[in-house]
């Protein structure tokens, strides 16, 4: 019996179709490359933390009552040990654990980190929602100034611009400081008192465990009940209010467009003050339309046993960025510039040094080492979408010259093998 992949866990392959752009290796390379260029401009340095951490780290950091911990975490007992381990559902908790464990704050209280890697959540599977998915993001520790929030938001915007993503909107909210948040939860509870019956079953349970989540329920009935609820930014304490105003002023100064969204409470307990999401309008409706999200988590380092340390970060979903990118750009061409067919053993011997020299000069070259019928090899050149092909055999080796064929129209040019690189340019473009 053949063994299939696990539900919700996907292969990323060069052969994925346009409909499967979320899993196309070439689109992935574009998305990750663009993000890394932007990270670098903002002077963020890459970190990689383990995929497996103690489950208790996520329970403490994210909150026991969150869906991510309570319902979706892949947890399992350590083999031969007594710890409960978990596949990481997000990147922030591990980053903060590393920050504390390595005592990095003592050396330099300011850390600017970026990361890219797989996350795991046992969610109900649907389009754009997977059980293994990849996030790229940043964590900036040690700075309380609102300009850092602005910088992180501008960085998100720059990734969107760099990738030319369509229809991505920045949504912004502030949950304030813990006291503001607690007061807002109380406001929300009294607003919803008497409306319980009209909420969905899940929201009725949330009223007890995590009332803020009622605000981002996608159920139309629940949304109608919360339509008139006051926004959390209307009742911020003076410090959080000033912070929020400075974030907004900074975004305006940089002409980063955003929309205030009182429903944006984010799923995780650790957020305070600024929270944001990148909403992708062209991915379809529903919860799965967020391309990224993040915010401030000033209390998290302390919650995990460290000194008070302000911090801000975000994560974007790579599969969703890929789907958006392919909507406007299609699938990238990863075809070879030159495809070399081998006519005989003399050609085979000459091919290796020849293609290595071309590669050294930066060209993308493939050889059909299978040899055999030249026609068959050239069919493969076609299939690979190669720009040019060249057949290499005894005659070419002896004369030091060969015919470079432009695949799109079959036009042939005779060139010296030593000067092959110069002929890999199509004067008519393409
Ligand atoms: P979160 O940590 O839930 O705020 O997620 C940040 C981003 O990761 C989201 O905006 C999505 O783009 C992506 N993401 C979260 N969960 C999933 C999932 N199950 N499948 C695919 N992408 C996801």
CSV table of C-alpha atoms and ligand atoms in Angstrom, one decimal:
chain,number,residue,atom,x,y,z
A,1,UNK,CA,0.0,0.0,0.0
A,2,UNK,CA,1.3,3.5,-0.9
A,3,UNK,CA,1.6,5.9,1.9
A,4,UNK,CA,0.1,9.3,1.3
A,5,UNK,CA,1.0,12.7,2.8
A,6,UNK,CA,-0.6,13.7,6.1
A,7,UNK,CA,-3.8,15.8,5.7
A,8,UNK,CA,-3.2,19.5,5.8
A,9,UNK,CA,0.6,19.1,5.1
A,10,UNK,CA,1.7,19.9,1.6
A,11,UNK,CA,4.6,19.3,-0.7
A,12,UNK,CA,6.1,22.4,-2.4
A,13,UNK,CA,7.1,21.3,-5.9
A,14,UNK,CA,8.4,23.0,-9.1
A,15,UNK,CA,5.5,21.3,-11.0
A,16,UNK,CA,2.6,22.8,-9.0
A,17,UNK,CA,-0.1,24.4,-11.3
A,18,UNK,CA,-1.2,28.0,-11.2
A,19,UNK,CA,-4.1,27.0,-9.0
A,20,UNK,CA,-1.6,25.5,-6.6
A,21,UNK,CA,0.6,28.5,-6.5
A,22,UNK,CA,0.8,28.3,-2.7
A,23,UNK,CA,2.9,25.2,-3.3
A,24,UNK,CA,5.0,26.2,-6.3
A,25,UNK,CA,8.7,26.2,-5.5
A,26,UNK,CA,9.5,29.1,-7.8
A,27,UNK,CA,6.9,31.3,-6.3
A,28,UNK,CA,8.2,30.4,-2.8
A,29,UNK,CA,11.7,31.5,-3.9
A,30,UNK,CA,10.3,34.8,-5.0
A,31,UNK,CA,8.3,35.4,-1.8
A,32,UNK,CA,11.1,34.4,0.6
A,33,UNK,CA,13.7,36.2,-1.4
A,34,UNK,CA,11.7,39.4,-1.4
A,35,UNK,CA,11.1,39.2,2.4
A,36,UNK,CA,14.7,38.6,3.0
A,37,UNK,CA,15.8,41.6,1.0
A,38,UNK,CA,13.3,43.8,2.9
A,39,UNK,CA,14.5,42.3,6.3
A,40,UNK,CA,18.0,43.1,5.4
A,41,UNK,CA,17.2,46.8,4.5
A,42,UNK,CA,15.8,47.2,8.0
A,43,UNK,CA,18.8,45.5,9.5
A,44,UNK,CA,17.0,42.5,11.0
A,45,UNK,CA,19.2,39.4,11.5
A,46,UNK,CA,18.0,35.9,10.9
A,47,UNK,CA,17.3,33.4,13.7
A,48,UNK,CA,16.3,29.7,13.6
A,49,UNK,CA,14.8,28.2,16.7
A,50,UNK,CA,13.8,24.5,17.0
A,51,UNK,CA,10.5,23.3,15.6
A,52,UNK,CA,10.0,21.3,18.8
A,53,UNK,CA,9.7,23.1,22.2
A,54,UNK,CA,8.2,22.2,25.6
A,55,UNK,CA,4.4,22.4,25.3
A,56,UNK,CA,4.4,24.5,28.5
A,57,UNK,CA,6.2,27.3,26.7
A,58,UNK,CA,3.3,27.8,24.3
A,59,UNK,CA,0.7,27.2,27.0
A,60,UNK,CA,2.3,30.0,29.1
A,61,UNK,CA,3.1,32.4,26.2
A,62,UNK,CA,0.0,32.1,24.1
A,63,UNK,CA,-2.6,31.3,26.9
A,64,UNK,CA,-4.3,28.0,27.8
A,65,UNK,CA,-7.6,29.3,26.6
A,66,UNK,CA,-6.5,30.1,23.1
A,67,UNK,CA,-7.6,27.8,20.2
A,68,UNK,CA,-4.0,27.5,19.1
A,69,UNK,CA,-3.0,25.9,22.5
A,70,UNK,CA,-6.3,24.4,23.6
A,71,UNK,CA,-7.4,22.8,20.4
A,72,UNK,CA,-4.8,22.9,17.8
A,73,UNK,CA,-1.4,22.1,19.3
A,74,UNK,CA,0.5,19.0,18.2
A,75,UNK,CA,1.7,17.8,21.6
A,76,UNK,CA,3.3,14.5,22.4
A,77,UNK,CA,5.3,13.0,25.4
A,78,UNK,CA,9.1,13.1,25.1
A,79,UNK,CA,10.5,9.7,24.2
A,80,UNK,CA,12.2,8.3,27.3
A,81,UNK,CA,11.5,11.5,29.2
A,82,UNK,CA,8.8,13.0,31.2
A,83,UNK,CA,8.2,16.2,29.4
A,84,UNK,CA,5.3,17.1,27.1
A,85,UNK,CA,6.7,18.4,23.8
A,86,UNK,CA,5.0,20.3,21.0
A,87,UNK,CA,5.5,21.2,17.4
A,88,UNK,CA,5.6,25.0,17.4
A,89,UNK,CA,2.4,26.7,16.4
A,90,UNK,CA,4.0,30.1,16.0
A,91,UNK,CA,7.4,31.7,16.2
A,92,UNK,CA,7.4,34.3,18.9
A,93,UNK,CA,7.4,32.0,22.0
A,94,UNK,CA,10.5,30.2,20.9
A,95,UNK,CA,12.3,33.4,20.0
A,96,UNK,CA,11.6,34.8,23.5
A,97,UNK,CA,12.7,31.6,25.1
A,98,UNK,CA,16.0,31.8,23.2
A,99,UNK,CA,16.4,35.4,24.1
A,100,UNK,CA,16.1,34.5,27.8
A,101,UNK,CA,17.9,31.2,27.8
A,102,UNK,CA,21.0,32.7,26.1
A,103,UNK,CA,20.9,35.9,28.3
A,104,UNK,CA,21.1,38.0,25.1
A,105,UNK,CA,19.5,41.0,26.7
A,106,UNK,CA,22.6,41.4,28.9
A,107,UNK,CA,24.9,41.8,25.9
A,108,UNK,CA,22.6,44.0,23.9
A,109,UNK,CA,19.2,45.0,25.1
A,110,UNK,CA,18.0,45.6,21.6
A,111,UNK,CA,17.5,42.6,19.3
A,112,UNK,CA,16.1,42.8,15.7
A,113,UNK,CA,15.4,39.3,14.5
A,114,UNK,CA,13.7,37.8,11.4
A,115,UNK,CA,12.8,34.2,10.7
A,116,UNK,CA,11.3,31.9,8.2
A,117,UNK,CA,10.0,28.3,9.0
A,118,UNK,CA,7.2,25.8,9.4
A,119,UNK,CA,4.5,26.1,12.0
A,120,UNK,CA,1.9,23.4,13.0
A,121,UNK,CA,-1.7,23.8,14.0
A,122,UNK,CA,-4.3,21.0,13.9
A,123,UNK,CA,-7.0,23.2,12.3
A,124,UNK,CA,-10.0,22.3,10.3
A,125,UNK,CA,-8.6,22.1,6.9
A,126,UNK,CA,-9.8,24.5,4.2
A,127,UNK,CA,-8.3,26.5,1.4
A,128,UNK,CA,-5.5,28.7,2.7
A,129,UNK,CA,-5.6,27.0,6.0
A,130,UNK,CA,-3.2,24.1,6.5
A,131,UNK,CA,-1.9,22.1,9.4
A,132,UNK,CA,1.7,22.6,8.4
A,133,UNK,CA,2.3,26.1,7.0
A,134,UNK,CA,5.2,28.5,6.8
A,135,UNK,CA,5.6,31.8,8.4
A,136,UNK,CA,8.1,34.6,7.9
A,137,UNK,CA,8.3,37.3,10.3
A,138,UNK,CA,10.2,39.5,12.7
A,139,UNK,CA,10.7,39.9,16.4
A,140,UNK,CA,12.1,43.2,17.7
A,141,UNK,CA,12.9,43.2,21.4
A,142,UNK,CA,14.0,45.9,23.8
A,143,UNK,CA,12.4,49.1,22.4
A,144,UNK,CA,9.2,50.7,23.7
A,145,UNK,CA,9.1,53.6,21.4
A,146,UNK,CA,6.1,53.7,19.0
A,147,UNK,CA,8.5,54.5,16.1
A,148,UNK,CA,9.5,50.8,16.3
A,149,UNK,CA,5.9,49.8,15.7
A,150,UNK,CA,5.8,52.1,12.7
A,151,UNK,CA,9.0,50.7,11.4
A,152,UNK,CA,7.7,47.1,11.7
A,153,UNK,CA,4.4,48.2,10.0
A,154,UNK,CA,6.4,49.9,7.2
A,155,UNK,CA,8.5,46.8,6.8
A,156,UNK,CA,5.3,44.7,6.3
A,157,UNK,CA,4.1,47.3,3.7
A,158,UNK,CA,7.5,47.1,1.9
A,159,UNK,CA,7.1,43.3,1.6
A,160,UNK,CA,3.7,43.8,0.1
A,161,UNK,CA,5.1,46.4,-2.3
A,162,UNK,CA,8.2,44.4,-3.2
A,163,UNK,CA,6.0,41.5,-4.2
A,164,UNK,CA,3.4,43.7,-5.8
A,165,UNK,CA,0.7,41.9,-4.0
A,166,UNK,CA,-2.9,42.9,-4.9
A,167,UNK,CA,-5.6,44.1,-2.5
A,168,UNK,CA,-3.7,43.9,0.7
A,169,UNK,CA,-5.0,46.3,3.4
A,170,UNK,CA,-3.4,47.1,6.7
A,171,UNK,CA,-5.8,46.9,9.6
A,172,UNK,CA,-4.9,48.5,12.9
A,173,UNK,CA,-6.2,48.5,16.5
A,174,UNK,CA,-4.9,49.0,20.0
A,175,UNK,CA,-5.8,46.9,22.9
A,176,UNK,CA,-4.0,49.2,25.2
A,177,UNK,CA,-2.1,48.1,28.3
A,178,UNK,CA,-3.2,45.2,30.5
A,179,UNK,CA,-5.4,47.5,32.7
A,180,UNK,CA,-7.0,49.0,29.5
A,181,UNK,CA,-7.5,45.5,28.1
A,182,UNK,CA,-9.2,44.3,31.4
A,183,UNK,CA,-11.4,47.4,31.4
A,184,UNK,CA,-12.3,46.8,27.8
A,185,UNK,CA,-13.2,43.1,28.4
A,186,UNK,CA,-15.5,44.3,31.2
A,187,UNK,CA,-17.1,46.9,28.8
A,188,UNK,CA,-17.5,44.2,26.2
A,189,UNK,CA,-19.1,41.7,28.7
A,190,UNK,CA,-21.6,44.2,29.9
A,191,UNK,CA,-22.4,45.2,26.3
A,192,UNK,CA,-23.0,41.6,25.4
A,193,UNK,CA,-25.0,40.9,28.6
A,194,UNK,CA,-28.6,40.0,27.5
A,195,UNK,CA,-27.4,39.2,23.9
A,196,UNK,CA,-25.9,35.7,24.8
A,197,UNK,CA,-28.8,33.9,23.3
A,198,UNK,CA,-28.2,35.5,19.9
A,199,UNK,CA,-24.5,34.5,19.8
A,200,UNK,CA,-23.2,31.2,18.2
A,201,UNK,CA,-22.4,28.3,20.6
A,202,UNK,CA,-18.7,28.9,20.3
A,203,UNK,CA,-19.1,32.6,21.2
A,204,UNK,CA,-21.2,31.7,24.2
A,205,UNK,CA,-18.2,29.6,25.4
A,206,UNK,CA,-15.8,32.5,24.5
A,207,UNK,CA,-17.8,34.9,26.7
A,208,UNK,CA,-16.4,33.0,29.7
A,209,UNK,CA,-12.9,32.0,28.5
A,210,UNK,CA,-11.8,34.7,25.9
A,211,UNK,CA,-14.5,37.3,25.4
A,212,UNK,CA,-12.4,39.4,23.0
A,213,UNK,CA,-12.6,36.6,20.5
A,214,UNK,CA,-16.4,37.2,20.1
A,215,UNK,CA,-15.4,40.3,18.2
A,216,UNK,CA,-13.6,38.5,15.4
A,217,UNK,CA,-16.2,35.7,15.1
A,218,UNK,CA,-17.0,35.3,11.4
A,219,UNK,CA,-20.7,34.3,12.1
A,220,UNK,CA,-23.0,36.9,10.6
A,221,UNK,CA,-25.4,36.7,13.6
A,222,UNK,CA,-22.5,37.4,16.0
A,223,UNK,CA,-21.2,40.2,13.9
A,224,UNK,CA,-24.6,41.9,14.0
A,225,UNK,CA,-24.7,41.6,17.8
A,226,UNK,CA,-21.3,43.3,18.1
A,227,UNK,CA,-21.7,45.9,15.3
A,228,UNK,CA,-22.3,48.7,17.8
A,229,UNK,CA,-19.7,47.7,20.4
A,230,UNK,CA,-17.4,50.6,21.3
A,231,UNK,CA,-13.8,50.3,20.0
A,232,UNK,CA,-11.0,49.6,22.4
A,233,UNK,CA,-9.0,52.6,21.2
A,234,UNK,CA,-11.8,54.9,22.5
A,235,UNK,CA,-11.0,54.1,26.1
A,236,UNK,CA,-7.2,53.7,26.3
A,237,UNK,CA,-5.3,55.0,29.3
A,238,UNK,CA,-3.1,58.0,28.7
A,239,UNK,CA,0.1,56.1,28.0
A,240,UNK,CA,-1.4,53.7,25.5
A,241,UNK,CA,-3.4,56.5,24.0
A,242,UNK,CA,-0.3,58.5,23.3
A,243,UNK,CA,1.5,55.5,21.9
A,244,UNK,CA,-1.4,54.8,19.5
A,245,UNK,CA,-1.5,58.4,18.4
A,246,UNK,CA,2.2,58.3,17.7
A,247,UNK,CA,2.0,55.1,15.7
A,248,UNK,CA,-0.8,56.6,13.6
A,249,UNK,CA,1.1,59.8,13.1
A,250,UNK,CA,4.2,57.9,12.0
A,251,UNK,CA,2.2,55.8,9.5
A,252,UNK,CA,0.7,59.0,8.1
A,253,UNK,CA,4.1,60.6,7.8
A,254,UNK,CA,5.4,57.6,5.9
A,255,UNK,CA,2.2,57.5,3.8
A,256,UNK,CA,1.5,53.9,4.9
A,257,UNK,CA,-2.2,53.5,4.4
A,258,UNK,CA,-4.2,51.7,7.1
A,259,UNK,CA,-7.8,51.2,8.3
A,260,UNK,CA,-8.8,51.2,12.0
A,261,UNK,CA,-10.5,47.9,12.9
A,262,UNK,CA,-12.1,47.4,16.3
A,263,UNK,CA,-12.7,43.7,15.6
A,264,UNK,CA,-9.0,43.1,15.3
A,265,UNK,CA,-8.2,41.5,18.7
A,266,UNK,CA,-5.9,38.8,17.4
A,267,UNK,CA,-6.1,35.3,18.8
A,268,UNK,CA,-3.3,35.3,21.3
A,269,UNK,CA,-3.2,36.6,24.8
A,270,UNK,CA,0.2,38.2,24.7
A,271,UNK,CA,-0.6,41.2,22.6
A,272,UNK,CA,-0.9,44.7,24.1
A,273,UNK,CA,-1.1,48.2,22.6
A,274,UNK,CA,-0.6,48.0,18.8
A,275,UNK,CA,-2.2,45.0,17.0
A,276,UNK,CA,-2.5,44.7,13.2
A,277,UNK,CA,-3.3,42.4,10.4
A,278,UNK,CA,-2.7,42.5,6.7
A,279,UNK,CA,-6.0,41.6,5.1
A,280,UNK,CA,-6.0,40.2,1.6
A,281,UNK,CA,-9.2,41.0,-0.1
A,282,UNK,CA,-8.6,38.8,-3.1
A,283,UNK,CA,-8.1,35.5,-1.2
A,284,UNK,CA,-11.9,35.2,-0.7
A,285,UNK,CA,-14.0,35.9,2.3
A,286,UNK,CA,-13.7,34.5,5.8
A,287,UNK,CA,-11.1,34.1,8.5
A,288,UNK,CA,-8.5,32.7,6.0
A,289,UNK,CA,-8.0,36.1,4.4
A,290,UNK,CA,-5.3,37.4,6.7
A,291,UNK,CA,-2.0,37.4,4.9
A,292,UNK,CA,-0.2,38.4,8.1
A,293,UNK,CA,-0.6,39.8,11.6
A,294,UNK,CA,1.2,40.9,14.6
A,295,UNK,CA,1.6,43.6,17.2
A,296,UNK,CA,3.2,44.6,20.5
A,297,UNK,CA,3.9,42.0,23.2
A,298,UNK,CA,5.5,44.1,26.0
A,299,UNK,CA,4.5,41.6,28.7
A,300,UNK,CA,5.7,38.4,27.2
A,301,UNK,CA,9.3,38.3,28.2
A,302,UNK,CA,8.3,38.9,31.8
A,303,UNK,CA,5.6,36.3,31.6
A,304,UNK,CA,8.3,33.8,30.6
A,305,UNK,CA,10.4,34.7,33.6
A,306,UNK,CA,12.6,37.5,32.2
A,307,UNK,CA,12.9,41.2,33.0
A,308,UNK,CA,10.3,43.7,31.7
A,309,UNK,CA,11.2,43.9,28.0
A,310,UNK,CA,9.1,45.7,25.4
A,311,UNK,CA,8.8,43.9,22.0
A,312,UNK,CA,6.9,44.0,18.8
A,313,UNK,CA,6.7,41.5,15.9
A,314,UNK,CA,4.6,40.0,13.2
A,315,UNK,CA,4.3,36.9,11.0
A,316,UNK,CA,3.0,36.4,7.5
A,317,UNK,CA,1.8,33.2,5.9
A,318,UNK,CA,4.1,32.1,3.1
A,319,UNK,CA,1.4,30.0,1.3
A,320,UNK,CA,-1.0,33.0,1.3
A,321,UNK,CA,1.7,35.4,0.0
A,322,UNK,CA,2.5,32.9,-2.7
A,323,UNK,CA,-1.2,32.7,-3.8
A,324,UNK,CA,-1.4,36.5,-3.9
A,325,UNK,CA,1.9,36.9,-5.8
A,326,UNK,CA,0.8,34.4,-8.5
A,327,UNK,CA,-2.5,36.2,-8.9
A,328,UNK,CA,-0.6,39.1,-10.4
A,329,UNK,CA,2.6,37.6,-11.7
A,330,UNK,CA,1.7,34.0,-12.6
A,331,UNK,CA,4.3,31.3,-12.1
A,332,UNK,CA,7.9,32.3,-12.5
A,333,UNK,CA,9.8,30.7,-15.4
A,334,UNK,CA,12.6,28.5,-14.0
A,335,UNK,CA,13.6,27.2,-17.4
A,336,UNK,CA,17.2,26.7,-18.4
A,337,UNK,CA,18.9,29.3,-20.6
A,338,UNK,CA,20.8,26.5,-22.4
A,339,UNK,CA,19.9,22.9,-22.7
A,340,UNK,CA,22.8,20.7,-23.9
A,341,UNK,CA,22.1,17.5,-25.8
A,342,UNK,CA,24.8,14.9,-26.0
A,343,UNK,CA,25.3,13.1,-29.3
A,344,UNK,CA,28.2,10.8,-28.4
A,345,UNK,CA,31.0,10.0,-25.9
A,346,UNK,CA,33.2,12.8,-27.3
A,347,UNK,CA,30.4,15.3,-26.6
A,348,UNK,CA,29.8,13.9,-23.2
A,349,UNK,CA,33.5,14.4,-22.2
A,350,UNK,CA,33.5,18.0,-23.5
A,351,UNK,CA,30.1,18.9,-21.9
A,352,UNK,CA,31.2,18.9,-18.3
A,353,UNK,CA,33.9,21.6,-18.5
A,354,UNK,CA,31.8,23.5,-21.0
A,355,UNK,CA,28.8,23.8,-18.8
A,356,UNK,CA,30.8,24.5,-15.7
A,357,UNK,CA,32.4,27.5,-17.4
A,358,UNK,CA,29.0,28.8,-18.4
A,359,UNK,CA,27.6,28.3,-14.8
A,360,UNK,CA,30.6,30.2,-13.4
A,361,UNK,CA,29.6,33.0,-15.7
A,362,UNK,CA,26.2,32.9,-14.1
A,363,UNK,CA,24.1,31.0,-16.7
A,364,UNK,CA,21.4,28.5,-16.0
A,365,UNK,CA,22.4,25.4,-17.8
A,366,UNK,CA,21.1,21.8,-18.0
A,367,UNK,CA,22.7,18.7,-19.7
A,368,UNK,CA,20.8,15.6,-20.6
A,369,UNK,CA,23.3,13.1,-19.2
A,370,UNK,CA,21.1,10.2,-20.3
A,371,UNK,CA,22.4,10.7,-23.8
A,372,UNK,CA,20.7,8.5,-26.4
A,373,UNK,CA,18.6,9.8,-29.3
A,374,UNK,CA,19.3,13.5,-29.8
A,375,UNK,CA,15.7,14.1,-30.9
A,376,UNK,CA,14.4,12.8,-27.6
A,377,UNK,CA,16.8,15.0,-25.7
A,378,UNK,CA,15.6,18.0,-27.7
A,379,UNK,CA,12.0,17.1,-26.8
A,380,UNK,CA,13.0,17.4,-23.2
A,381,UNK,CA,14.6,20.8,-23.9
A,382,UNK,CA,11.3,21.9,-25.2
A,383,UNK,CA,9.4,20.5,-22.2
A,384,UNK,CA,11.8,22.3,-19.9
A,385,UNK,CA,11.1,25.5,-21.7
A,386,UNK,CA,14.8,26.0,-22.5
A,387,UNK,CA,15.7,29.2,-24.3
A,388,UNK,CA,18.5,27.7,-26.3
A,389,UNK,CA,19.8,24.3,-27.1
A,390,UNK,CA,23.1,22.9,-28.4
A,391,UNK,CA,23.9,19.4,-29.6
A,392,UNK,CA,27.4,18.4,-28.6
A,393,UNK,CA,29.2,15.5,-30.4
A,394,UNK,CA,32.4,14.5,-32.1
A,395,UNK,CA,32.0,17.1,-34.9
A,396,UNK,CA,31.6,20.0,-32.6
A,397,UNK,CA,34.4,18.9,-30.3
A,398,UNK,CA,36.7,18.5,-33.3
A,399,UNK,CA,35.9,21.9,-34.8
A,400,UNK,CA,35.4,23.8,-31.6
A,401,UNK,CA,32.2,25.2,-33.0
A,402,UNK,CA,28.5,24.4,-32.5
A,403,UNK,CA,25.0,25.5,-33.5
A,404,UNK,CA,23.0,27.3,-30.8
A,405,UNK,CA,19.3,26.8,-31.5
A,406,UNK,CA,16.8,29.4,-30.3
A,407,UNK,CA,14.0,27.1,-29.2
A,408,UNK,CA,11.1,29.4,-29.8
A,409,UNK,CA,11.6,29.6,-33.5
A,410,UNK,CA,14.3,27.1,-34.3
A,411,UNK,CA,16.7,29.9,-35.5
A,412,UNK,CA,20.3,28.6,-35.5
A,413,UNK,CA,23.6,30.5,-35.0
A,414,UNK,CA,27.0,28.9,-35.3
A,415,UNK,CA,29.3,29.9,-32.6
A,416,UNK,CA,32.7,29.0,-31.1
A,417,UNK,CA,32.2,26.8,-28.1
A,418,UNK,CA,34.6,28.9,-26.1
A,419,UNK,CA,32.4,32.0,-26.8
A,420,UNK,CA,29.1,30.2,-26.0
A,421,UNK,CA,28.1,32.6,-23.2
A,422,UNK,CA,27.8,35.6,-25.5
A,423,UNK,CA,25.3,33.7,-27.7
A,424,UNK,CA,22.9,33.1,-24.9
A,425,UNK,CA,21.3,36.5,-25.3
A,426,UNK,CA,18.2,36.7,-27.4
A,427,UNK,CA,18.5,40.0,-29.3
A,428,UNK,CA,14.7,40.1,-29.8
A,429,UNK,CA,14.0,39.7,-26.1
A,430,UNK,CA,12.4,36.7,-24.3
B,1,LIG,P1,-1.2,34.1,13.4
B,1,LIG,O1,0.0,33.7,14.1
B,1,LIG,O2,-2.4,33.2,13.6
B,1,LIG,O3,-1.5,35.6,13.5
B,1,LIG,O4,-0.9,34.0,11.9
B,1,LIG,C1,-0.1,34.9,11.1
B,1,LIG,C2,-0.3,34.5,9.6
B,1,LIG,O5,0.1,33.2,9.4
B,1,LIG,C3,-1.7,34.6,9.2
B,1,LIG,O6,-2.1,35.9,8.8
B,1,LIG,C4,-1.7,33.6,8.0
B,1,LIG,O7,-1.2,34.3,6.9
B,1,LIG,C5,-0.7,32.6,8.4
B,1,LIG,N1,-1.4,31.4,9.0
B,1,LIG,C6,-1.9,31.2,10.2
B,1,LIG,N2,-2.5,30.0,10.4
B,1,LIG,C7,-2.4,29.4,9.2
B,1,LIG,C8,-2.8,28.2,8.7
B,1,LIG,N3,-3.4,27.2,9.4
B,1,LIG,N4,-2.6,27.9,7.4
B,1,LIG,C9,-2.0,28.8,6.6
B,1,LIG,N5,-1.5,30.0,7.0
B,1,LIG,C10,-1.8,30.3,8.3
